[in-house]
Amino acid sequence: MSDDNNTPSLLRRTLKITGTFLSTSMTAALAIGLVVIGSSFIADRAESVGLPDVAPPVAVRTQTLTLEPGYRVVRGFVGQLEAAQQADLAFEAGGTLAEIFVEEGDRVAKGAVLARTDTRALNADRDALTAARAALEAQLELAQLTLNRQEALEKQGFAATQRFDEARISVMELAARMDQTDAQIARVEVSLDKSELRAPFAGRIGARMADLGQTVGVGTPVLSLLEEAAPRLRVGLPADTALSLSDTHDAHDAEAIFGQMRFPARLVYLRPDLDPRTRTRSAVFELELAQGEPGPAFGQSGQIRLTQEIEDAGAWVPLTALREGVNGSWTVLSVNAENRAALEAVELLHSDETRAFVRGSFADGTALIAAGPHRVVPGQSVDVLE
């Protein structure tokens, strides 16, 4: 009785499970069919579009790298212009300043009289000594005549030997007094010469430190004189730069600059000691001025530019060819035989406004991409422009 009642329920569950299975199978089959149809459609569309075109090579301009044994460096050092000779002129003997023949800024020749002290007392002494000498000369002439007569009488036996000796000694005494007077006159002449202030060298008058009527003592400066020819620029050089100059003693490539004025210069001397304050060595350069060419004012600040040869093999490259690498390194791009860009590591040795001197992994004659290296990657094909 119970079995008959359970039969319909079992049949219903079986039919339900079978329906669910058939529904799931049909759904899966439909999904697979849609995927296959979609894949075929996408493949057909892709075949109809075709493959993209290959990008053309990047056009670049190159320059040939030439290895050089070294490079030149131009360095500037500030200094001050000074005269080759400068002197504060003073009288060797004191006195009252009577005449000054020059003014500040005047050009004077060597030996020219610049100033003079009052010489009236010296002139009077010289006149007195000259007169005394003239009197002695007259006395000497009379004594010489007396000596001649006494000598003649003695030979004839009419004069005593005593009188002859007295006449001879008188002549000798007067001659000695004349020599003494001549020495006194010469001393006055020296004093008169020292009363004149003369230029010890050709130059230009600087400062005037005394006025007319002023009493000046021995060694008191009256005028300053500066040698105008061959002015000199004194600069302080670092020890390594000074050492390179002393080794070659060749600074003909030096140039002195004062604002817009430029002059060739040569090294005159290099001091052997270091300045304890600046730790530099003083170097003096002489400006080479043309005949009659005006130079800068003494005391003016200027710059000496030195061209030095640095022995370190490498090549010049434009700054536009450099690419910054990792950790502060630098690279450039070259073009190989297959017209492909190649990366070259370089070390920067020196640079100026437009170019750099580098050494690196490149060889002599390498074709360098001179500009726009950021547009190219290593291994990329390039078109080299003529």
PDB file of N, CA and C in Angstrom, residues 268-364:
ATOM      1  N   VAL A 268     107.018  88.008 -15.940  1.00  0.00           N
ATOM      2  CA  VAL A 268     108.302  88.617 -15.607  1.00  0.00           C
ATOM      3  C   VAL A 268     109.011  87.793 -14.535  1.00  0.00           C
ATOM      4  N   TYR A 269     108.320  87.531 -13.463  1.00  0.00           N
ATOM      5  CA  TYR A 269     108.909  86.673 -12.429  1.00  0.00           C
ATOM      6  C   TYR A 269     107.793  86.100 -11.564  1.00  0.00           C
ATOM      7  N   LEU A 270     108.158  85.038 -10.859  1.00  0.00           N
ATOM      8  CA  LEU A 270     107.239  84.329  -9.974  1.00  0.00           C
ATOM      9  C   LEU A 270     107.907  84.194  -8.614  1.00  0.00           C
ATOM     10  N   ARG A 271     107.248  84.715  -7.590  1.00  0.00           N
ATOM     11  CA  ARG A 271     107.850  84.644  -6.266  1.00  0.00           C
ATOM     12  C   ARG A 271     107.906  83.200  -5.775  1.00  0.00           C
ATOM     13  N   PRO A 272     108.980  82.829  -5.064  1.00  0.00           N
ATOM     14  CA  PRO A 272     109.130  81.430  -4.643  1.00  0.00           C
ATOM     15  C   PRO A 272     108.333  81.073  -3.393  1.00  0.00           C
ATOM     16  N   ASP A 273     107.781  82.080  -2.699  1.00  0.00           N
ATOM     17  CA  ASP A 273     107.096  81.805  -1.439  1.00  0.00           C
ATOM     18  C   ASP A 273     105.586  81.957  -1.590  1.00  0.00           C
ATOM     19  N   LEU A 274     104.843  81.380  -0.653  1.00  0.00           N
ATOM     20  CA  LEU A 274     103.387  81.483  -0.615  1.00  0.00           C
ATOM     21  C   LEU A 274     102.974  82.629   0.294  1.00  0.00           C
ATOM     22  N   ASP A 275     101.931  83.342  -0.131  1.00  0.00           N
ATOM     23  CA  ASP A 275     101.342  84.363   0.727  1.00  0.00           C
ATOM     24  C   ASP A 275     100.651  83.649   1.891  1.00  0.00           C
ATOM     25  N   PRO A 276     101.022  83.960   3.134  1.00  0.00           N
ATOM     26  CA  PRO A 276     100.438  83.224   4.270  1.00  0.00           C
ATOM     27  C   PRO A 276      98.940  83.463   4.435  1.00  0.00           C
ATOM     28  N   ARG A 277      98.417  84.560   3.898  1.00  0.00           N
ATOM     29  CA  ARG A 277      96.985  84.841   4.045  1.00  0.00           C
ATOM     30  C   ARG A 277      96.162  84.157   2.963  1.00  0.00           C
ATOM     31  N   THR A 278      96.590  84.274   1.710  1.00  0.00           N
ATOM     32  CA  THR A 278      95.814  83.729   0.595  1.00  0.00           C
ATOM     33  C   THR A 278      96.288  82.361   0.138  1.00  0.00           C
ATOM     34  N   ARG A 279      97.467  81.918   0.609  1.00  0.00           N
ATOM     35  CA  ARG A 279      98.058  80.642   0.202  1.00  0.00           C
ATOM     36  C   ARG A 279      98.242  80.582  -1.312  1.00  0.00           C
ATOM     37  N   THR A 280      98.630  81.697  -1.898  1.00  0.00           N
ATOM     38  CA  THR A 280      98.906  81.758  -3.330  1.00  0.00           C
ATOM     39  C   THR A 280     100.317  82.302  -3.541  1.00  0.00           C
ATOM     40  N   ARG A 281     100.830  82.102  -4.757  1.00  0.00           N
ATOM     41  CA  ARG A 281     102.149  82.639  -5.121  1.00  0.00           C
ATOM     42  C   ARG A 281     101.956  83.859  -6.014  1.00  0.00           C
ATOM     43  N   SER A 282     102.668  84.918  -5.692  1.00  0.00           N
ATOM     44  CA  SER A 282     102.562  86.152  -6.467  1.00  0.00           C
ATOM     45  C   SER A 282     103.299  86.005  -7.790  1.00  0.00           C
ATOM     46  N   ALA A 283     102.600  86.330  -8.856  1.00  0.00           N
ATOM     47  CA  ALA A 283     103.186  86.324 -10.197  1.00  0.00           C
ATOM     48  C   ALA A 283     103.014  87.709 -10.792  1.00  0.00           C
ATOM     49  N   VAL A 284     104.052  88.204 -11.454  1.00  0.00           N
ATOM     50  CA  VAL A 284     104.029  89.539 -12.051  1.00  0.00           C
ATOM     51  C   VAL A 284     104.114  89.388 -13.566  1.00  0.00           C
ATOM     52  N   PHE A 285     103.126  89.960 -14.253  1.00  0.00           N
ATOM     53  CA  PHE A 285     103.058  89.924 -15.704  1.00  0.00           C
ATOM     54  C   PHE A 285     103.225  91.340 -16.248  1.00  0.00           C
ATOM     55  N   GLU A 286     104.021  91.452 -17.288  1.00  0.00           N
ATOM     56  CA  GLU A 286     104.275  92.753 -17.915  1.00  0.00           C
ATOM     57  C   GLU A 286     103.365  92.923 -19.116  1.00  0.00           C
ATOM     58  N   LEU A 287     102.663  94.056 -19.175  1.00  0.00           N
ATOM     59  CA  LEU A 287     101.789  94.344 -20.302  1.00  0.00           C
ATOM     60  C   LEU A 287     102.629  94.797 -21.490  1.00  0.00           C
ATOM     61  N   GLU A 288     102.347  94.246 -22.656  1.00  0.00           N
ATOM     62  CA  GLU A 288     103.071  94.621 -23.869  1.00  0.00           C
ATOM     63  C   GLU A 288     102.237  95.660 -24.619  1.00  0.00           C
ATOM     64  N   LEU A 289     102.606  96.943 -24.417  1.00  0.00           N
ATOM     65  CA  LEU A 289     101.886  98.046 -25.033  1.00  0.00           C
ATOM     66  C   LEU A 289     102.555  98.448 -26.334  1.00  0.00           C
ATOM     67  N   ALA A 290     101.748  98.836 -27.306  1.00  0.00           N
ATOM     68  CA  ALA A 290     102.294  99.375 -28.546  1.00  0.00           C
ATOM     69  C   ALA A 290     102.860 100.764 -28.290  1.00  0.00           C
ATOM     70  N   GLN A 291     103.705 101.221 -29.202  1.00  0.00           N
ATOM     71  CA  GLN A 291     104.340 102.523 -29.053  1.00  0.00           C
ATOM     72  C   GLN A 291     103.279 103.611 -28.960  1.00  0.00           C
ATOM     73  N   GLY A 292     103.294 104.355 -27.843  1.00  0.00           N
ATOM     74  CA  GLY A 292     102.333 105.430 -27.656  1.00  0.00           C
ATOM     75  C   GLY A 292     100.953 104.982 -27.212  1.00  0.00           C
ATOM     76  N   GLU A 293     100.756 103.684 -27.020  1.00  0.00           N
ATOM     77  CA  GLU A 293      99.433 103.186 -26.622  1.00  0.00           C
ATOM     78  C   GLU A 293      99.206 103.477 -25.140  1.00  0.00           C
ATOM     79  N   PRO A 294      98.079 104.124 -24.787  1.00  0.00           N
ATOM     80  CA  PRO A 294      97.817 104.391 -23.370  1.00  0.00           C
ATOM     81  C   PRO A 294      97.431 103.119 -22.646  1.00  0.00           C
ATOM     82  N   GLY A 295      97.919 102.980 -21.439  1.00  0.00           N
ATOM     83  CA  GLY A 295      97.604 101.809 -20.634  1.00  0.00           C
ATOM     84  C   GLY A 295      96.605 102.142 -19.543  1.00  0.00           C
ATOM     85  N   PRO A 296      96.165 101.166 -18.798  1.00  0.00           N
ATOM     86  CA  PRO A 296      95.243 101.423 -17.681  1.00  0.00           C
ATOM     87  C   PRO A 296      95.926 102.231 -16.589  1.00  0.00           C
ATOM     88  N   ALA A 297      95.117 102.776 -15.694  1.00  0.00           N
ATOM     89  CA  ALA A 297      95.660 103.550 -14.583  1.00  0.00           C
ATOM     90  C   ALA A 297      96.284 102.611 -13.552  1.00  0.00           C
ATOM     91  N   PHE A 298      97.385 103.059 -12.971  1.00  0.00           N
ATOM     92  CA  PHE A 298      98.039 102.276 -11.933  1.00  0.00           C
ATOM     93  C   PHE A 298      97.099 102.126 -10.735  1.00  0.00           C
ATOM     94  N   GLY A 299      97.092 100.939 -10.167  1.00  0.00           N
ATOM     95  CA  GLY A 299      96.184 100.653  -9.067  1.00  0.00           C
ATOM     96  C   GLY A 299      94.869 100.065  -9.505  1.00  0.00           C
ATOM     97  N   GLN A 300      94.604 100.064 -10.827  1.00  0.00           N
ATOM     98  CA  GLN A 300      93.351  99.510 -11.331  1.00  0.00           C
ATOM     99  C   GLN A 300      93.368  97.988 -11.270  1.00  0.00           C
ATOM    100  N   SER A 301      92.241  97.410 -10.914  1.00  0.00           N
ATOM    101  CA  SER A 301      92.127  95.951 -10.874  1.00  0.00           C
ATOM    102  C   SER A 301      91.907  95.407 -12.271  1.00  0.00           C
ATOM    103  N   GLY A 302      92.527  94.303 -12.570  1.00  0.00           N
ATOM    104  CA  GLY A 302      92.386  93.658 -13.874  1.00  0.00           C
ATOM    105  C   GLY A 302      92.451  92.155 -13.713  1.00  0.00           C
ATOM    106  N   GLN A 303      92.384  91.476 -14.829  1.00  0.00           N
ATOM    107  CA  GLN A 303      92.399  90.015 -14.828  1.00  0.00           C
ATOM    108  C   GLN A 303      93.444  89.510 -15.805  1.00  0.00           C
ATOM    109  N   ILE A 304      94.189  88.522 -15.367  1.00  0.00           N
ATOM    110  CA  ILE A 304      95.134  87.859 -16.261  1.00  0.00           C
ATOM    111  C   ILE A 304      94.520  86.527 -16.660  1.00  0.00           C
ATOM    112  N   ARG A 305      94.484  86.250 -17.949  1.00  0.00           N
ATOM    113  CA  ARG A 305      93.952  84.992 -18.452  1.00  0.00           C
ATOM    114  C   ARG A 305      95.105  84.154 -18.993  1.00  0.00           C
ATOM    115  N   LEU A 306      95.216  82.940 -18.463  1.00  0.00           N
ATOM    116  CA  LEU A 306      96.285  82.040 -18.841  1.00  0.00           C
ATOM    117  C   LEU A 306      95.717  80.872 -19.635  1.00  0.00           C
ATOM    118  N   THR A 307      96.388  80.536 -20.719  1.00  0.00           N
ATOM    119  CA  THR A 307      96.032  79.362 -21.513  1.00  0.00           C
ATOM    120  C   THR A 307      97.029  78.260 -21.202  1.00  0.00           C
ATOM    121  N   GLN A 308      96.524  77.160 -20.642  1.00  0.00           N
ATOM    122  CA  GLN A 308      97.393  76.068 -20.239  1.00  0.00           C
ATOM    123  C   GLN A 308      97.060  74.802 -21.023  1.00  0.00           C
ATOM    124  N   GLU A 309      98.097  74.031 -21.337  1.00  0.00           N
ATOM    125  CA  GLU A 309      97.932  72.754 -22.032  1.00  0.00           C
ATOM    126  C   GLU A 309      97.814  71.627 -21.005  1.00  0.00           C
ATOM    127  N   ILE A 310      96.711  70.877 -21.080  1.00  0.00           N
ATOM    128  CA  ILE A 310      96.490  69.737 -20.195  1.00  0.00           C
ATOM    129  C   ILE A 310      96.659  68.463 -21.006  1.00  0.00           C
ATOM    130  N   GLU A 311      97.605  67.620 -20.603  1.00  0.00           N
ATOM    131  CA  GLU A 311      97.866  66.372 -21.326  1.00  0.00           C
ATOM    132  C   GLU A 311      96.951  65.273 -20.797  1.00  0.00           C
ATOM    133  N   ASP A 312      95.856  65.028 -21.519  1.00  0.00           N
ATOM    134  CA  ASP A 312      94.891  63.996 -21.157  1.00  0.00           C
ATOM    135  C   ASP A 312      94.099  63.672 -22.417  1.00  0.00           C
ATOM    136  N   ALA A 313      94.318  62.484 -22.985  1.00  0.00           N
ATOM    137  CA  ALA A 313      93.729  62.146 -24.280  1.00  0.00           C
ATOM    138  C   ALA A 313      92.204  62.103 -24.196  1.00  0.00           C
ATOM    139  N   GLY A 314      91.559  62.562 -25.269  1.00  0.00           N
ATOM    140  CA  GLY A 314      90.108  62.563 -25.337  1.00  0.00           C
ATOM    141  C   GLY A 314      89.650  63.214 -26.628  1.00  0.00           C
ATOM    142  N   ALA A 315      88.404  63.623 -26.671  1.00  0.00           N
ATOM    143  CA  ALA A 315      87.840  64.241 -27.873  1.00  0.00           C
ATOM    144  C   ALA A 315      86.826  65.299 -27.455  1.00  0.00           C
ATOM    145  N   TRP A 316      86.647  66.290 -28.330  1.00  0.00           N
ATOM    146  CA  TRP A 316      85.656  67.341 -28.103  1.00  0.00           C
ATOM    147  C   TRP A 316      84.303  66.887 -28.640  1.00  0.00           C
ATOM    148  N   VAL A 317      83.261  67.093 -27.855  1.00  0.00           N
ATOM    149  CA  VAL A 317      81.895  66.797 -28.286  1.00  0.00           C
ATOM    150  C   VAL A 317      81.027  68.005 -27.954  1.00  0.00           C
ATOM    151  N   PRO A 318      79.990  68.272 -28.751  1.00  0.00           N
ATOM    152  CA  PRO A 318      79.071  69.365 -28.392  1.00  0.00           C
ATOM    153  C   PRO A 318      78.261  69.008 -27.154  1.00  0.00           C
ATOM    154  N   LEU A 319      77.892  70.013 -26.389  1.00  0.00           N
ATOM    155  CA  LEU A 319      77.107  69.756 -25.191  1.00  0.00           C
ATOM    156  C   LEU A 319      75.757  69.127 -25.531  1.00  0.00           C
ATOM    157  N   THR A 320      75.256  69.410 -26.725  1.00  0.00           N
ATOM    158  CA  THR A 320      73.967  68.847 -27.125  1.00  0.00           C
ATOM    159  C   THR A 320      74.025  67.348 -27.363  1.00  0.00           C
ATOM    160  N   ALA A 321      75.241  66.771 -27.426  1.00  0.00           N
ATOM    161  CA  ALA A 321      75.365  65.330 -27.656  1.00  0.00           C
ATOM    162  C   ALA A 321      75.365  64.530 -26.361  1.00  0.00           C
ATOM    163  N   LEU A 322      75.491  65.206 -25.221  1.00  0.00           N
ATOM    164  CA  LEU A 322      75.605  64.498 -23.951  1.00  0.00           C
ATOM    165  C   LEU A 322      74.234  64.084 -23.419  1.00  0.00           C
ATOM    166  N   ARG A 323      74.195  62.890 -22.844  1.00  0.00           N
ATOM    167  CA  ARG A 323      73.003  62.398 -22.137  1.00  0.00           C
ATOM    168  C   ARG A 323      73.419  62.024 -20.725  1.00  0.00           C
ATOM    169  N   GLU A 324      72.586  62.367 -19.779  1.00  0.00           N
ATOM    170  CA  GLU A 324      72.893  62.055 -18.394  1.00  0.00           C
ATOM    171  C   GLU A 324      72.577  60.594 -18.127  1.00  0.00           C
ATOM    172  N   GLY A 325      73.568  59.892 -17.564  1.00  0.00           N
ATOM    173  CA  GLY A 325      73.381  58.489 -17.245  1.00  0.00           C
ATOM    174  C   GLY A 325      73.024  58.290 -15.787  1.00  0.00           C
ATOM    175  N   VAL A 326      73.288  57.115 -15.286  1.00  0.00           N
ATOM    176  CA  VAL A 326      72.964  56.802 -13.896  1.00  0.00           C
ATOM    177  C   VAL A 326      74.113  57.221 -12.991  1.00  0.00           C
ATOM    178  N   ASN A 327      73.753  57.577 -11.769  1.00  0.00           N
ATOM    179  CA  ASN A 327      74.746  57.931 -10.736  1.00  0.00           C
ATOM    180  C   ASN A 327      75.684  59.047 -11.189  1.00  0.00           C
ATOM    181  N   GLY A 328      75.128  60.023 -11.901  1.00  0.00           N
ATOM    182  CA  GLY A 328      75.926  61.176 -12.311  1.00  0.00           C
ATOM    183  C   GLY A 328      76.854  60.936 -13.469  1.00  0.00           C
ATOM    184  N   SER A 329      76.753  59.804 -14.142  1.00  0.00           N
ATOM    185  CA  SER A 329      77.615  59.524 -15.294  1.00  0.00           C
ATOM    186  C   SER A 329      77.023  60.163 -16.549  1.00  0.00           C
ATOM    187  N   TRP A 330      77.806  60.111 -17.631  1.00  0.00           N
ATOM    188  CA  TRP A 330      77.382  60.708 -18.896  1.00  0.00           C
ATOM    189  C   TRP A 330      77.559  59.682 -20.017  1.00  0.00           C
ATOM    190  N   THR A 331      76.705  59.811 -21.036  1.00  0.00           N
ATOM    191  CA  THR A 331      76.787  58.932 -22.201  1.00  0.00           C
ATOM    192  C   THR A 331      76.572  59.753 -23.464  1.00  0.00           C
ATOM    193  N   VAL A 332      76.993  59.192 -24.590  1.00  0.00           N
ATOM    194  CA  VAL A 332      76.699  59.736 -25.909  1.00  0.00           C
ATOM    195  C   VAL A 332      76.231  58.582 -26.785  1.00  0.00           C
ATOM    196  N   LEU A 333      75.630  58.917 -27.910  1.00  0.00           N
ATOM    197  CA  LEU A 333      75.182  57.909 -28.861  1.00  0.00           C
ATOM    198  C   LEU A 333      76.019  57.999 -30.126  1.00  0.00           C
ATOM    199  N   SER A 334      76.508  56.849 -30.585  1.00  0.00           N
ATOM    200  CA  SER A 334      77.253  56.785 -31.835  1.00  0.00           C
ATOM    201  C   SER A 334      76.437  56.000 -32.849  1.00  0.00           C
ATOM    202  N   VAL A 335      76.882  56.039 -34.096  1.00  0.00           N
ATOM    203  CA  VAL A 335      76.215  55.303 -35.173  1.00  0.00           C
ATOM    204  C   VAL A 335      77.207  54.273 -35.707  1.00  0.00           C
ATOM    205  N   ASN A 336      76.793  52.989 -35.682  1.00  0.00           N
ATOM    206  CA  ASN A 336      77.692  51.933 -36.139  1.00  0.00           C
ATOM    207  C   ASN A 336      77.549  51.705 -37.642  1.00  0.00           C
ATOM    208  N   ALA A 337      78.224  50.666 -38.146  1.00  0.00           N
ATOM    209  CA  ALA A 337      78.235  50.405 -39.589  1.00  0.00           C
ATOM    210  C   ALA A 337      76.849  50.024 -40.112  1.00  0.00           C
ATOM    211  N   GLU A 338      75.951  49.480 -39.250  1.00  0.00           N
ATOM    212  CA  GLU A 338      74.598  49.110 -39.672  1.00  0.00           C
ATOM    213  C   GLU A 338      73.609  50.252 -39.519  1.00  0.00           C
ATOM    214  N   ASN A 339      74.135  51.480 -39.295  1.00  0.00           N
ATOM    215  CA  ASN A 339      73.285  52.655 -39.095  1.00  0.00           C
ATOM    216  C   ASN A 339      72.324  52.458 -37.925  1.00  0.00           C
ATOM    217  N   ARG A 340      72.848  51.908 -36.857  1.00  0.00           N
ATOM    218  CA  ARG A 340      72.079  51.765 -35.639  1.00  0.00           C
ATOM    219  C   ARG A 340      72.785  52.531 -34.517  1.00  0.00           C
ATOM    220  N   ALA A 341      71.971  53.096 -33.621  1.00  0.00           N
ATOM    221  CA  ALA A 341      72.521  53.864 -32.507  1.00  0.00           C
ATOM    222  C   ALA A 341      73.143  52.932 -31.485  1.00  0.00           C
ATOM    223  N   ALA A 342      74.330  53.335 -30.997  1.00  0.00           N
ATOM    224  CA  ALA A 342      75.037  52.554 -29.984  1.00  0.00           C
ATOM    225  C   ALA A 342      75.387  53.470 -28.816  1.00  0.00           C
ATOM    226  N   LEU A 343      75.283  52.958 -27.606  1.00  0.00           N
ATOM    227  CA  LEU A 343      75.546  53.738 -26.401  1.00  0.00           C
ATOM    228  C   LEU A 343      77.034  53.722 -26.069  1.00  0.00           C
ATOM    229  N   GLU A 344      77.609  54.902 -25.784  1.00  0.00           N
ATOM    230  CA  GLU A 344      79.015  55.028 -25.408  1.00  0.00           C
ATOM    231  C   GLU A 344      79.092  55.742 -24.062  1.00  0.00           C
ATOM    232  N   ALA A 345      79.802  55.151 -23.104  1.00  0.00           N
ATOM    233  CA  ALA A 345      80.019  55.784 -21.800  1.00  0.00           C
ATOM    234  C   ALA A 345      81.200  56.746 -21.892  1.00  0.00           C
ATOM    235  N   VAL A 346      81.057  57.950 -21.334  1.00  0.00           N
ATOM    236  CA  VAL A 346      82.117  58.951 -21.400  1.00  0.00           C
ATOM    237  C   VAL A 346      82.344  59.546 -20.017  1.00  0.00           C
ATOM    238  N   GLU A 347      83.564  60.114 -19.851  1.00  0.00           N
ATOM    239  CA  GLU A 347      83.919  60.842 -18.629  1.00  0.00           C
ATOM    240  C   GLU A 347      84.193  62.291 -19.005  1.00  0.00           C
ATOM    241  N   LEU A 348      83.524  63.205 -18.335  1.00  0.00           N
ATOM    242  CA  LEU A 348      83.655  64.631 -18.626  1.00  0.00           C
ATOM    243  C   LEU A 348      84.926  65.174 -17.970  1.00  0.00           C
ATOM    244  N   LEU A 349      85.867  65.688 -18.810  1.00  0.00           N
ATOM    245  CA  LEU A 349      87.126  66.231 -18.301  1.00  0.00           C
ATOM    246  C   LEU A 349      87.119  67.746 -18.203  1.00  0.00           C
ATOM    247  N   HIS A 350      86.493  68.395 -19.178  1.00  0.00           N
ATOM    248  CA  HIS A 350      86.460  69.863 -19.213  1.00  0.00           C
ATOM    249  C   HIS A 350      85.320  70.300 -20.116  1.00  0.00           C
ATOM    250  N   SER A 351      84.758  71.453 -19.831  1.00  0.00           N
ATOM    251  CA  SER A 351      83.680  71.969 -20.664  1.00  0.00           C
ATOM    252  C   SER A 351      83.736  73.482 -20.708  1.00  0.00           C
ATOM    253  N   ASP A 352      83.191  74.055 -21.783  1.00  0.00           N
ATOM    254  CA  ASP A 352      83.040  75.494 -21.888  1.00  0.00           C
ATOM    255  C   ASP A 352      81.592  75.787 -22.260  1.00  0.00           C
ATOM    256  N   GLU A 353      81.345  76.917 -22.934  1.00  0.00           N
ATOM    257  CA  GLU A 353      79.974  77.325 -23.194  1.00  0.00           C
ATOM    258  C   GLU A 353      79.246  76.407 -24.174  1.00  0.00           C
ATOM    259  N   THR A 354      79.970  75.793 -25.114  1.00  0.00           N
ATOM    260  CA  THR A 354      79.293  75.056 -26.182  1.00  0.00           C
ATOM    261  C   THR A 354      79.740  73.608 -26.326  1.00  0.00           C
ATOM    262  N   ARG A 355      80.855  73.218 -25.741  1.00  0.00           N
ATOM    263  CA  ARG A 355      81.376  71.879 -25.978  1.00  0.00           C
ATOM    264  C   ARG A 355      82.054  71.332 -24.736  1.00  0.00           C
ATOM    265  N   ALA A 356      82.327  70.039 -24.771  1.00  0.00           N
ATOM    266  CA  ALA A 356      82.965  69.356 -23.646  1.00  0.00           C
ATOM    267  C   ALA A 356      84.064  68.454 -24.176  1.00  0.00           C
ATOM    268  N   PHE A 357      85.128  68.323 -23.385  1.00  0.00           N
ATOM    269  CA  PHE A 357      86.229  67.414 -23.712  1.00  0.00           C
ATOM    270  C   PHE A 357      86.038  66.163 -22.866  1.00  0.00           C
ATOM    271  N   VAL A 358      85.892  65.010 -23.529  1.00  0.00           N
ATOM    272  CA  VAL A 358      85.551  63.763 -22.832  1.00  0.00           C
ATOM    273  C   VAL A 358      86.495  62.650 -23.272  1.00  0.00           C
ATOM    274  N   ARG A 359      86.561  61.627 -22.450  1.00  0.00           N
ATOM    275  CA  ARG A 359      87.194  60.368 -22.835  1.00  0.00           C
ATOM    276  C   ARG A 359      86.210  59.252 -22.514  1.00  0.00           C
ATOM    277  N   GLY A 360      86.285  58.167 -23.302  1.00  0.00           N
ATOM    278  CA  GLY A 360      85.309  57.123 -23.079  1.00  0.00           C
ATOM    279  C   GLY A 360      85.587  55.878 -23.894  1.00  0.00           C
ATOM    280  N   SER A 361      84.523  55.117 -24.161  1.00  0.00           N
ATOM    281  CA  SER A 361      84.654  53.820 -24.825  1.00  0.00           C
ATOM    282  C   SER A 361      84.683  53.927 -26.339  1.00  0.00           C
ATOM    283  N   PHE A 362      84.606  55.111 -26.893  1.00  0.00           N
ATOM    284  CA  PHE A 362      84.596  55.292 -28.343  1.00  0.00           C
ATOM    285  C   PHE A 362      86.016  55.218 -28.911  1.00  0.00           C
ATOM    286  N   ALA A 363      86.095  54.957 -30.212  1.00  0.00           N
ATOM    287  CA  ALA A 363      87.383  54.908 -30.909  1.00  0.00           C
ATOM    288  C   ALA A 363      87.527  56.147 -31.789  1.00  0.00           C
ATOM    289  N   ASP A 364      88.757  56.379 -32.229  1.00  0.00           N
ATOM    290  CA  ASP A 364      89.006  57.510 -33.120  1.00  0.00           C
ATOM    291  C   ASP A 364      88.230  57.327 -34.423  1.00  0.00           C
TER     292      ASP A 364
END
